[in-house]
Amino acid sequence: MWLILLLLTVIGALGNVVHGPENNNTYTLSFEVDYANNQFLLDGKPFRYVSGSFHYFRAPKQYWRDRLRKMRAAGLNAVSTYVEWSLHQPTENEWHWTGDADLTEFLNTAQEEDLLVILRPGPYICAERDFGGLPYWLLSRVPDIKLRTNDTRYIHYVEIYMNEVLERVKPYLRGNGGPIIMVQIENEYGSYYACDREYTVRLRDIMREKIGTKALLYTTDGNNANMLRCGSVPGAYATIDFGSNTNVTKSFEIMRMFQPQGPFVNSEYYPGWLTHWQEPFQRVKTDYVTKTLDEMLSLGASVNIYMFYGGTNFGYTAGANGDGNTYSPQITSYDYDAPLTEAGDLTPKYFAIKDIISKYLPIPNITIPTESPKGDYGPVLLVPILKLLSNLAREVLSPVSAKASQPLTFEALGVPHWLVLYETDLTGSSSDPAILHAMVRDRALVYADNNLVGTLSRTSGIYDMSIEEPYIHTLQLLVENQGRLNYGNALRDFKGISNVTFSGNPINNWKMYGFRLDDVNVVRYLPPITASSGTLRKGPLILRGSFTVSGEPKDTYLNTYGWGKGVAFVNGHNLGRYWPLLGPQVTLYVPASFLRTGQNELLVVELEYVPYSWKMKLQPTPILDFKDLPPSAKK
């Protein structure tokens, strides 16, 4: 009998062990900290990771394996990714977990490509995404919500989201045989004003309940003692982040103040940087990147390179930086001057980083292409098919509509992004010239009796304008949401207009039409209309064109040079915003997965200006820094 009991005990124990590839030994799958020796232990053995950030939501699913394989080929042994709440729960009663939102497929692919995973589920992620990855509808449910705090109205939704995510990823935790070794609590919380310890401890407890000891909980904050003081969480491993040209020793000394033992970790090491509209494309010199990386690795540190592959903010997902007084929206590309380009091509920075990694970790023997072929599909003639301010547009596009005495926010209207038309009939007397005042979030094209008279801009701080014709009857403000703030203390970034006056008199009685423009396929069969090129004084246009792809589709770039401001769709896929007049980005990345052999369709929603040629061009090279290129390269 005792022999049977012994056998049953052994068999039960085998459920928690795995036969390793070396010497046929058995070990428990785990990831933990060996505090005594200042190191990590992976499955009981000393381990150090060199990871790279790649956010699955910034690349089509068809490209995940390619990007991950290229990361592994550089010697990386882990990938770090955020999980974006707004992607997975776009409305309160709607969940998305398929297609480009298939998180578990991303985790499977990472494991198949021999990469461990560092998961950053938020709920707030920053990531230069609209609203820092938070779903916009939080602001409609509870307008005075205290974000990133223990406000019960916020925590209610956070718990639903976190439990949904953690339940899905549970099989992928290291202790359950999966690739996830670390899970982050919140995100750089020490940079946020609230410093609510009850909130971060509550998040820790939510995660512990689902994760247990199957993965390591951690935090990361800037290399500043005050940030670590508010951002670190008892029971979670405290790490820091910093870029090149930083004093590594002093930075890790700050980490030691809050994490006295354990390995050094830089959870966000920046090989490039983010870029806003109307500024030069941001670059970081490769020599600086490799020098500091070498120094960290020589100290035995684990490092995550943010970003190793940046990708693209397709659609309306790019966020903005600023506060109550400043506002700077980010460009569509998230190339980030990373080791892998927006199209996944290898850069000199990639090979330089690989050389440094090879001094500390084995480089796998993986053959990968240096650069994928690009398509040169030539010019596309665009013809106008719909005027956005027409009655037909309101019927065909089925915009959200409402009437109220005061202008409602995008959030109150249930419009997550892009455009709302605010319209009112003026009554009473006015001065000559009339003065329009409106606090606009973020940019407004102003029309008086259906004629464009000017622009209000949050970025430029323009909230007043003179209207020479004081006798107008109808006033329209077409307001563009250019991206909600993703970082800082002013995250409650409602969109729309407020405090509107005309020559000092408040305006009441508004009609509002919200154009989400997620999908413009509904207009693709409309017949051409007559419209003039140049400045669009009668309002925005939707235009259509076609082009042919011979053979297997290739990645390409849509050159928007000479156009005004808008978004472009290829075969129904929203490529994102363009604004070549301000730059620095001029081309929009078009993945081959968006194309098809034969005829393809380009739809453009242009807000401000159409060039005389009525053409855009699909070309094999990107233009991400317009000001650095000679005139011949801009054609």
XYZ file of C-alpha atoms in Angstrom:
635
model
C 0.000 0.000 0.000
C 2.788 2.420 0.898
C 4.337 1.790 -2.529
C 1.088 2.769 -4.301
C 0.841 5.942 -2.222
C 4.442 6.808 -3.033
C 3.804 6.342 -6.768
C 0.707 8.527 -6.622
C 2.685 11.262 -4.861
C 5.419 11.164 -7.499
C 2.915 11.238 -10.359
C 1.176 14.256 -8.795
C 4.471 16.064 -8.412
C 5.308 15.518 -12.069
C 2.432 17.807 -12.980
C 4.551 20.753 -11.814
C 7.853 19.815 -13.403
C 9.208 19.757 -16.911
C 11.966 17.635 -18.341
C 14.641 20.084 -19.419
C 16.699 19.768 -22.582
C 19.963 19.444 -20.681
C 20.999 16.184 -19.035
C 17.384 15.084 -18.830
C 17.072 16.861 -15.472
C 13.683 17.933 -14.136
C 12.906 21.429 -12.917
C 9.923 23.575 -12.036
C 8.969 26.244 -14.543
C 9.363 29.527 -12.709
C 10.759 33.040 -12.794
C 11.904 34.605 -9.560
C 14.464 36.851 -7.922
C 17.558 35.479 -6.220
C 18.059 38.399 -3.831
C 21.140 36.928 -2.191
C 23.028 36.876 -5.496
C 21.385 39.867 -7.178
C 20.105 37.884 -10.119
C 16.990 36.438 -11.712
C 16.361 32.708 -11.784
C 14.585 31.177 -14.760
C 13.466 27.642 -13.948
C 15.924 27.703 -11.060
C 18.940 28.778 -13.128
C 20.684 32.194 -13.219
C 19.191 34.297 -15.969
C 19.386 37.775 -17.458
C 17.069 39.083 -20.156
C 17.699 41.480 -22.994
C 14.253 42.329 -24.253
C 12.706 44.575 -26.850
C 9.368 46.365 -26.887
C 6.947 45.526 -29.687
C 3.265 46.388 -29.268
C 1.137 43.894 -31.161
C -1.524 46.554 -31.831
C 0.928 48.603 -33.922
C 1.381 46.004 -36.660
C -0.992 43.810 -38.648
C -1.270 40.308 -37.232
C 0.292 38.914 -40.417
C 3.577 40.616 -39.483
C 3.873 39.568 -35.839
C 6.017 36.525 -36.502
C 8.341 38.404 -38.845
C 9.024 41.149 -36.291
C 9.445 38.687 -33.420
C 11.831 36.507 -35.405
C 13.975 39.511 -36.263
C 14.106 40.424 -32.591
C 15.223 36.919 -31.665
C 17.826 36.999 -34.458
C 19.381 40.083 -32.832
C 20.018 38.040 -29.688
C 17.018 39.214 -27.676
C 15.536 36.541 -25.452
C 12.318 38.364 -24.502
C 9.696 40.725 -25.899
C 7.798 43.347 -23.928
C 4.302 44.448 -24.892
C 1.572 46.635 -23.537
C -2.055 45.513 -23.528
C -4.351 48.312 -24.711
C -7.636 48.519 -22.839
C -9.341 50.720 -25.453
C -8.533 48.209 -28.209
C -10.030 45.278 -26.363
C -13.053 47.060 -24.845
C -13.971 49.872 -27.273
C -17.394 50.223 -25.644
C -18.555 49.158 -22.206
C -20.413 46.106 -23.526
C -18.092 45.136 -26.374
C -14.918 43.042 -26.285
C -12.436 42.426 -29.121
C -9.980 39.520 -28.941
C -9.595 38.457 -32.563
C -7.646 39.639 -35.601
C -5.116 42.333 -34.726
C -6.479 42.221 -31.142
C -5.673 38.511 -30.705
C -3.428 38.831 -27.660
C -3.174 35.104 -26.990
C -2.074 34.464 -30.567
C 0.678 37.039 -30.084
C 1.791 35.230 -26.930
C 1.748 31.897 -28.746
C 3.814 33.307 -31.586
C 6.359 34.812 -29.200
C 6.799 31.461 -27.473
C 7.146 29.681 -30.815
C 9.880 32.151 -31.747
C 11.742 31.318 -28.511
C 10.995 34.619 -26.797
C 9.865 35.107 -23.223
C 7.257 37.813 -22.611
C 7.110 40.807 -20.303
C 3.454 41.823 -20.103
C 2.320 45.371 -19.334
C -1.488 45.251 -19.021
C -1.986 48.732 -17.579
C -4.805 49.619 -17.159
C -3.076 52.886 -18.140
C -0.173 52.369 -20.546
C 0.742 55.799 -22.000
C 2.518 54.352 -25.079
C 1.817 57.583 -26.977
C -1.692 56.228 -27.615
C -4.972 58.113 -27.450
C -5.900 58.614 -23.767
C -2.913 56.483 -22.747
C -4.789 53.359 -23.832
C -7.765 54.043 -21.555
C -11.177 53.707 -23.257
C -12.761 57.064 -24.045
C -16.130 55.950 -22.663
C -14.850 56.208 -19.088
C -15.276 59.973 -19.497
C -18.887 59.583 -20.594
C -19.853 57.220 -17.768
C -18.292 59.342 -15.024
C -17.313 62.822 -16.283
C -15.633 63.756 -12.993
C -13.884 60.382 -12.676
C -10.555 60.430 -10.853
C -8.400 58.428 -13.226
C -5.563 56.251 -11.956
C -6.772 56.442 -8.363
C -8.768 54.335 -5.952
C -11.938 56.185 -6.961
C -14.491 53.369 -6.710
C -16.113 54.469 -9.975
C -12.795 54.000 -11.774
C -11.783 50.825 -9.963
C -15.125 49.230 -10.872
C -14.259 49.313 -14.579
C -10.581 48.572 -13.994
C -11.381 45.351 -12.159
C -13.620 44.137 -14.963
C -10.903 44.826 -17.522
C -8.000 43.438 -15.500
C -9.838 40.221 -14.626
C -10.740 39.726 -18.283
C -7.122 40.145 -19.403
C -5.534 38.137 -16.612
C -7.947 35.251 -17.045
C -7.035 35.073 -20.735
C -3.286 35.175 -20.177
C -3.255 32.801 -17.189
C -2.288 29.737 -19.296
C 0.656 31.734 -20.687
C 2.274 32.512 -17.334
C 5.696 30.932 -16.842
C 4.531 28.874 -13.922
C 1.831 27.392 -16.156
C 4.223 26.520 -18.954
C 3.902 29.770 -20.900
C 6.304 32.554 -21.895
C 5.177 35.358 -19.534
C 7.846 35.891 -16.897
C 6.901 39.366 -15.619
C 3.702 41.405 -15.338
C 3.816 45.141 -14.692
C 1.608 46.927 -12.166
C 0.177 50.114 -13.746
C 2.758 52.127 -15.711
C 5.324 54.662 -14.501
C 2.889 55.625 -11.779
C 5.449 57.795 -10.015
C 5.099 60.323 -12.847
C 1.428 60.894 -11.992
C 0.332 63.508 -9.470
C -2.085 61.302 -7.506
C 0.447 59.085 -5.718
C -2.456 56.942 -4.494
C -0.937 53.960 -2.714
C -4.331 52.403 -2.060
C -4.803 52.283 -5.830
C -1.498 50.612 -6.662
C -1.872 48.124 -3.814
C -5.379 47.328 -5.052
C -4.010 46.626 -8.524
C -1.318 44.432 -6.994
C -3.934 42.415 -5.148
C -6.071 41.997 -8.274
C -3.025 40.666 -10.116
C -1.894 38.424 -7.281
C -5.286 36.770 -7.185
C -4.930 35.660 -10.820
C -1.166 35.297 -11.123
C -0.016 34.067 -7.737
C 3.656 33.127 -8.026
C 3.392 31.995 -11.661
C 5.053 35.239 -12.859
C 6.925 38.127 -11.228
C 5.064 41.372 -10.534
C 7.119 44.503 -11.130
C 6.951 48.275 -11.495
C 9.018 50.731 -13.491
C 9.582 54.459 -13.069
C 11.969 57.158 -14.220
C 15.381 57.355 -12.580
C 14.197 59.846 -10.001
C 13.743 59.145 -6.311
C 10.391 60.941 -6.116
C 9.055 58.879 -9.001
C 10.146 55.624 -7.418
C 8.727 56.723 -4.081
C 5.222 56.943 -5.542
C 5.555 54.305 -8.240
C 7.045 51.365 -6.376
C 4.614 48.907 -4.774
C 5.298 46.645 -1.782
C 5.679 43.074 -2.939
C 6.543 44.010 -6.526
C 10.052 44.246 -7.966
C 10.957 47.917 -8.483
C 12.820 48.778 -11.711
C 13.739 52.013 -13.491
C 13.961 53.355 -17.022
C 16.320 55.775 -18.764
C 17.917 56.438 -22.139
C 21.405 56.840 -23.532
C 23.731 59.639 -22.404
C 22.622 58.871 -18.844
C 24.867 58.164 -15.884
C 24.209 54.440 -15.501
C 25.839 54.078 -12.100
C 23.877 56.926 -10.534
C 20.638 55.689 -12.077
C 21.057 52.222 -10.600
C 21.980 53.800 -7.257
C 18.531 55.412 -7.266
C 16.989 52.022 -8.006
C 18.905 50.592 -5.046
C 17.248 53.107 -2.730
C 13.931 51.314 -3.323
C 15.135 47.873 -4.406
C 18.126 47.160 -2.118
C 18.734 43.675 -3.502
C 18.227 41.872 -6.764
C 19.446 42.447 -10.324
C 19.680 45.867 -11.946
C 16.896 46.424 -14.492
C 16.264 49.146 -17.048
C 12.701 48.456 -18.173
C 12.643 51.147 -20.874
C 15.953 51.869 -22.546
C 15.382 54.315 -25.391
C 17.220 53.783 -28.701
C 15.077 56.506 -30.284
C 12.244 58.812 -29.316
C 8.688 59.856 -30.156
C 7.816 62.638 -32.607
C 5.047 65.250 -32.702
C 3.633 67.086 -35.677
C 5.458 70.312 -36.494
C 8.846 69.214 -35.123
C 11.858 67.449 -36.660
C 11.769 63.668 -36.664
C 13.462 62.605 -33.414
C 16.653 60.545 -33.693
C 19.156 59.140 -31.204
C 22.715 58.459 -32.352
C 23.615 54.789 -32.542
C 26.979 55.309 -30.809
C 25.219 56.719 -27.746
C 22.793 53.799 -27.692
C 25.421 51.062 -27.919
C 27.809 52.665 -25.429
C 25.219 52.872 -22.655
C 23.783 49.441 -23.493
C 27.246 47.908 -23.200
C 27.777 49.607 -19.851
C 24.490 48.282 -18.442
C 25.068 44.747 -19.655
C 28.611 44.762 -18.266
C 27.053 45.347 -14.837
C 24.878 42.254 -15.239
C 21.719 44.295 -15.758
C 18.628 43.111 -17.551
C 17.427 45.574 -20.179
C 14.290 46.137 -22.229
C 14.860 48.254 -25.347
C 11.894 50.599 -25.895
C 11.117 50.488 -28.803
C 12.876 47.706 -30.681
C 10.096 47.804 -33.246
C 7.753 50.783 -33.113
C 5.260 50.240 -35.917
C 2.305 52.501 -36.731
C -0.540 54.356 -35.028
C -3.143 53.289 -37.557
C -6.520 55.009 -37.576
C -7.058 57.577 -34.835
C -4.951 55.860 -32.176
C -2.071 58.364 -31.864
C -2.119 60.358 -28.649
C -0.745 63.722 -27.605
C 1.448 65.318 -24.990
C 0.767 68.479 -23.043
C -0.992 69.907 -20.037
C -3.572 72.569 -19.361
C -1.652 75.122 -21.424
C 0.180 73.144 -24.119
C -0.861 70.504 -26.614
C 1.302 68.532 -29.073
C -0.284 65.656 -31.024
C 1.906 62.774 -32.174
C 2.460 61.730 -35.762
C 0.927 58.588 -37.248
C 4.222 56.741 -37.605
C 5.723 55.188 -34.493
C 8.965 54.331 -36.260
C 10.697 55.797 -33.192
C 14.116 55.641 -34.911
C 14.081 52.070 -33.583
C 16.423 49.218 -34.660
C 13.606 47.889 -36.878
C 11.911 50.434 -39.127
C 8.181 50.974 -39.371
C 8.183 48.402 -42.184
C 10.262 45.951 -40.129
C 13.530 46.490 -42.032
C 16.898 46.117 -40.311
C 18.839 49.329 -39.693
C 22.530 49.975 -38.899
C 21.341 50.502 -35.325
C 19.946 46.939 -35.342
C 23.328 45.439 -36.251
C 25.204 47.652 -33.795
C 22.927 46.568 -30.944
C 23.238 42.949 -32.030
C 27.032 43.228 -31.794
C 26.770 44.463 -28.199
C 24.318 41.742 -27.222
C 26.609 39.082 -28.714
C 29.192 39.904 -26.038
C 26.790 38.734 -23.333
C 24.278 36.324 -24.874
C 24.453 33.683 -27.607
C 23.105 34.800 -30.979
C 20.808 32.206 -32.561
C 21.497 31.041 -36.079
C 18.431 32.546 -37.764
C 18.405 33.701 -41.386
C 16.283 36.793 -41.950
C 15.959 39.288 -44.821
C 17.658 42.638 -44.281
C 14.914 44.492 -46.127
C 11.590 43.485 -47.651
C 10.835 44.545 -51.249
C 8.647 47.629 -51.584
C 5.976 48.447 -54.133
C 6.140 51.424 -56.499
C 2.511 51.659 -57.581
C 2.697 55.198 -58.894
C 0.244 58.100 -58.872
C -3.403 57.695 -57.919
C -5.935 60.142 -59.361
C -8.545 61.013 -56.746
C -12.013 62.234 -57.656
C -14.429 63.874 -55.199
C -17.516 61.841 -54.321
C -18.991 63.549 -51.246
C -18.963 66.903 -49.475
C -18.755 66.257 -45.755
C -20.944 69.223 -44.792
C -23.732 68.280 -47.201
C -27.107 66.901 -46.210
C -26.255 63.774 -48.202
C -23.214 63.144 -45.988
C -25.411 63.334 -42.904
C -27.712 60.734 -44.412
C -25.123 58.376 -45.878
C -22.586 58.442 -43.065
C -25.275 58.227 -40.350
C -23.472 60.489 -37.938
C -24.371 60.805 -34.290
C -26.675 63.825 -33.981
C -27.998 65.827 -31.058
C -29.440 69.190 -30.056
C -28.634 71.046 -26.848
C -28.499 74.556 -25.478
C -24.751 74.173 -24.931
C -22.249 72.266 -27.102
C -21.768 68.701 -25.879
C -18.373 67.029 -25.709
C -17.377 64.219 -28.048
C -17.583 61.928 -25.046
C -21.116 62.968 -24.126
C -22.137 62.427 -27.761
C -20.576 58.964 -27.805
C -18.058 59.935 -30.504
C -14.699 58.329 -29.691
C -12.615 60.191 -32.243
C -12.070 62.519 -35.121
C -14.841 64.996 -36.091
C -17.913 66.726 -34.689
C -19.743 69.516 -36.528
C -21.200 72.149 -34.183
C -23.830 74.301 -35.895
C -25.964 77.205 -34.689
C -28.194 79.942 -36.105
C -27.180 83.380 -34.882
C -29.726 85.908 -33.672
C -29.417 89.390 -32.297
C -26.913 92.137 -32.935
C -23.163 91.853 -33.298
C -20.138 94.109 -33.470
C -18.343 94.944 -36.719
C -16.156 92.981 -37.177
C -17.592 90.156 -35.095
C -15.302 88.328 -32.668
C -15.712 84.572 -32.228
C -14.309 83.012 -29.063
C -14.283 79.273 -28.384
C -12.159 77.008 -26.249
C -11.497 74.296 -28.803
C -10.207 70.775 -28.233
C -8.299 70.410 -30.513
C -8.704 72.166 -33.880
C -11.718 73.792 -35.544
C -12.445 74.864 -39.105
C -14.880 77.772 -38.814
C -17.559 78.358 -41.457
C -19.809 81.430 -41.696
C -22.844 80.842 -43.904
C -21.101 77.783 -45.381
C -17.869 79.628 -46.201
C -14.548 78.925 -44.475
C -13.433 81.969 -42.498
C -10.593 80.636 -40.361
C -9.145 78.100 -37.941
C -9.005 77.813 -34.165
C -6.164 75.744 -32.722
C -5.334 74.380 -29.308
C -1.741 73.695 -30.370
C -1.224 77.302 -31.432
C -3.305 78.727 -28.603
C -5.753 80.387 -31.029
C -9.180 80.617 -29.390
C -10.359 83.932 -30.891
C -10.875 85.084 -34.441
C -12.252 88.114 -36.206
C -15.115 87.581 -38.667
C -15.335 90.532 -41.039
C -18.946 89.829 -41.995
C -21.047 90.569 -38.882
C -24.384 89.760 -40.535
C -23.955 85.992 -40.885
C -26.860 83.718 -40.077
C -25.272 80.296 -39.644
C -22.087 79.486 -37.770
C -20.413 76.086 -38.044
C -17.334 74.764 -36.263
C -15.974 71.465 -37.545
C -13.915 70.260 -34.593
C -11.176 67.673 -34.923
C -10.038 65.450 -32.074
C -6.295 65.203 -32.778
C -5.679 62.658 -30.010
C -6.286 62.696 -26.271
C -3.420 63.403 -23.907
C -1.561 60.196 -23.082
C 0.807 61.389 -20.358
C 0.836 63.768 -17.431
C -1.679 65.104 -14.957
C -4.326 66.339 -17.418
C -5.530 62.975 -18.729
C -9.223 63.929 -18.476
C -8.965 65.403 -21.960
C -12.533 66.036 -23.145
C -12.942 66.986 -26.796
C -15.184 69.610 -28.398
C -15.839 73.313 -27.791
C -16.857 75.325 -24.741
C -17.292 78.929 -23.596
C -18.409 79.964 -27.083
C -19.263 83.643 -27.531
C -19.938 85.843 -30.571
C -18.902 89.448 -29.960
C -19.093 88.720 -26.246
C -22.585 87.206 -26.353
C -22.987 83.540 -25.325
C -24.337 81.238 -28.022
C -27.154 78.845 -27.203
C -29.057 76.214 -29.173
C -26.572 73.967 -30.948
C -27.039 71.164 -33.439
C -24.251 68.580 -33.437
C -23.210 65.878 -35.891
C -20.475 63.435 -34.985
C -18.482 61.821 -37.819
C -16.551 58.834 -36.483
C -15.452 57.775 -39.973
C -14.271 54.362 -38.832
C -15.474 52.895 -42.109
C -15.959 54.824 -45.347
C -16.948 51.828 -47.459
C -20.534 53.046 -47.343
C -19.590 55.900 -49.714
C -17.335 53.986 -52.092
C -20.021 53.548 -54.768
C -21.175 57.169 -54.826
C -20.801 58.854 -58.234
C -18.252 61.649 -58.761
C -19.281 65.212 -57.960
C -18.023 68.608 -59.053
C -15.604 70.366 -56.732
C -12.713 72.794 -57.008
C -9.103 72.181 -56.034
C -7.208 74.494 -53.700
C -8.443 75.558 -50.275
C -11.711 73.773 -49.469
C -13.805 76.805 -48.604
C -17.086 74.899 -48.764
C -15.942 72.154 -46.434
C -14.043 68.831 -46.514
C -14.218 66.337 -49.354
C -14.214 62.560 -49.520
C -12.333 61.398 -52.603
C -11.874 58.041 -54.287
C -9.181 56.566 -56.522
C -7.879 53.198 -57.631
C -4.549 51.593 -58.432
C -3.383 48.222 -59.665
C -1.031 45.769 -57.959
C 0.636 43.242 -60.253
C 1.830 40.028 -58.661
C 2.287 39.556 -54.938
C 1.480 42.783 -53.017
C 4.406 44.584 -51.383
C 4.660 47.152 -48.616
C 4.471 50.675 -49.984
C 4.124 54.284 -48.815
C 1.395 56.796 -49.654
C 2.966 60.181 -50.418
C 0.574 62.954 -49.323
C 2.848 65.850 -50.289
C 0.914 68.885 -51.500
C -2.321 67.906 -49.750
C -3.770 69.548 -46.676
C -4.862 67.503 -43.671
C -6.895 64.331 -43.369
C -6.946 60.550 -43.214
C -6.536 57.909 -45.908
C -8.061 54.453 -46.317
C -6.718 51.633 -48.516
C -9.230 48.855 -49.157
C -11.075 49.917 -46.031
C -7.972 50.014 -43.782
C -7.433 53.356 -42.066
C -3.764 54.285 -42.575
C -3.982 57.171 -40.118
C -3.681 60.945 -40.206
C -1.583 62.947 -42.658
C -0.544 66.604 -42.381
C 2.366 67.213 -44.777
C 2.278 71.008 -44.535
C 3.516 70.805 -40.940
C 5.332 67.454 -41.150
C 7.710 65.962 -40.429
C 5.833 62.869 -41.685
C 4.734 63.010 -45.311
C 4.174 59.362 -46.248
C 1.792 56.876 -44.658
C 2.922 53.258 -44.338
C 0.799 50.804 -46.336
C 1.434 47.162 -45.303
C 1.248 44.564 -48.038
C -1.410 42.798 -45.975
C -3.752 45.743 -46.697
C -3.366 45.221 -50.478
C -4.576 42.656 -52.970
C -3.452 41.536 -56.395
C -5.332 43.467 -59.058
C -7.394 46.581 -58.411
C -7.156 48.383 -55.070
C -9.071 51.360 -53.735
C -7.841 54.521 -52.044
C -10.338 56.710 -50.176
C -9.234 60.023 -48.711
C -11.043 62.373 -46.327
C -9.411 65.745 -46.970
C -10.258 68.583 -44.595
C -8.450 71.620 -45.935
C -6.674 71.576 -49.300
C -6.591 69.617 -52.572
C -3.660 70.189 -54.951
C -4.212 71.049 -58.584
C -3.047 67.550 -59.666
C -5.718 65.751 -57.548
C -3.125 62.982 -57.101
C -1.317 61.091 -54.365
C 1.507 58.658 -55.074
C 2.359 55.176 -53.824
C 6.136 54.905 -53.643
C 8.783 52.484 -52.304
C 10.469 54.898 -49.863
C 9.197 56.625 -46.713
C 9.460 60.332 -45.920
C 9.386 60.747 -42.156
C 11.509 63.887 -41.920
C 10.432 66.225 -44.692
C 12.754 69.091 -43.779
C 15.892 66.974 -44.155
C 15.204 65.998 -47.772
C 16.148 67.868 -50.945
C 13.276 69.173 -53.114
C 13.774 66.362 -55.643
C 13.024 63.749 -52.974
C 9.746 65.432 -52.036
C 8.166 65.037 -55.452
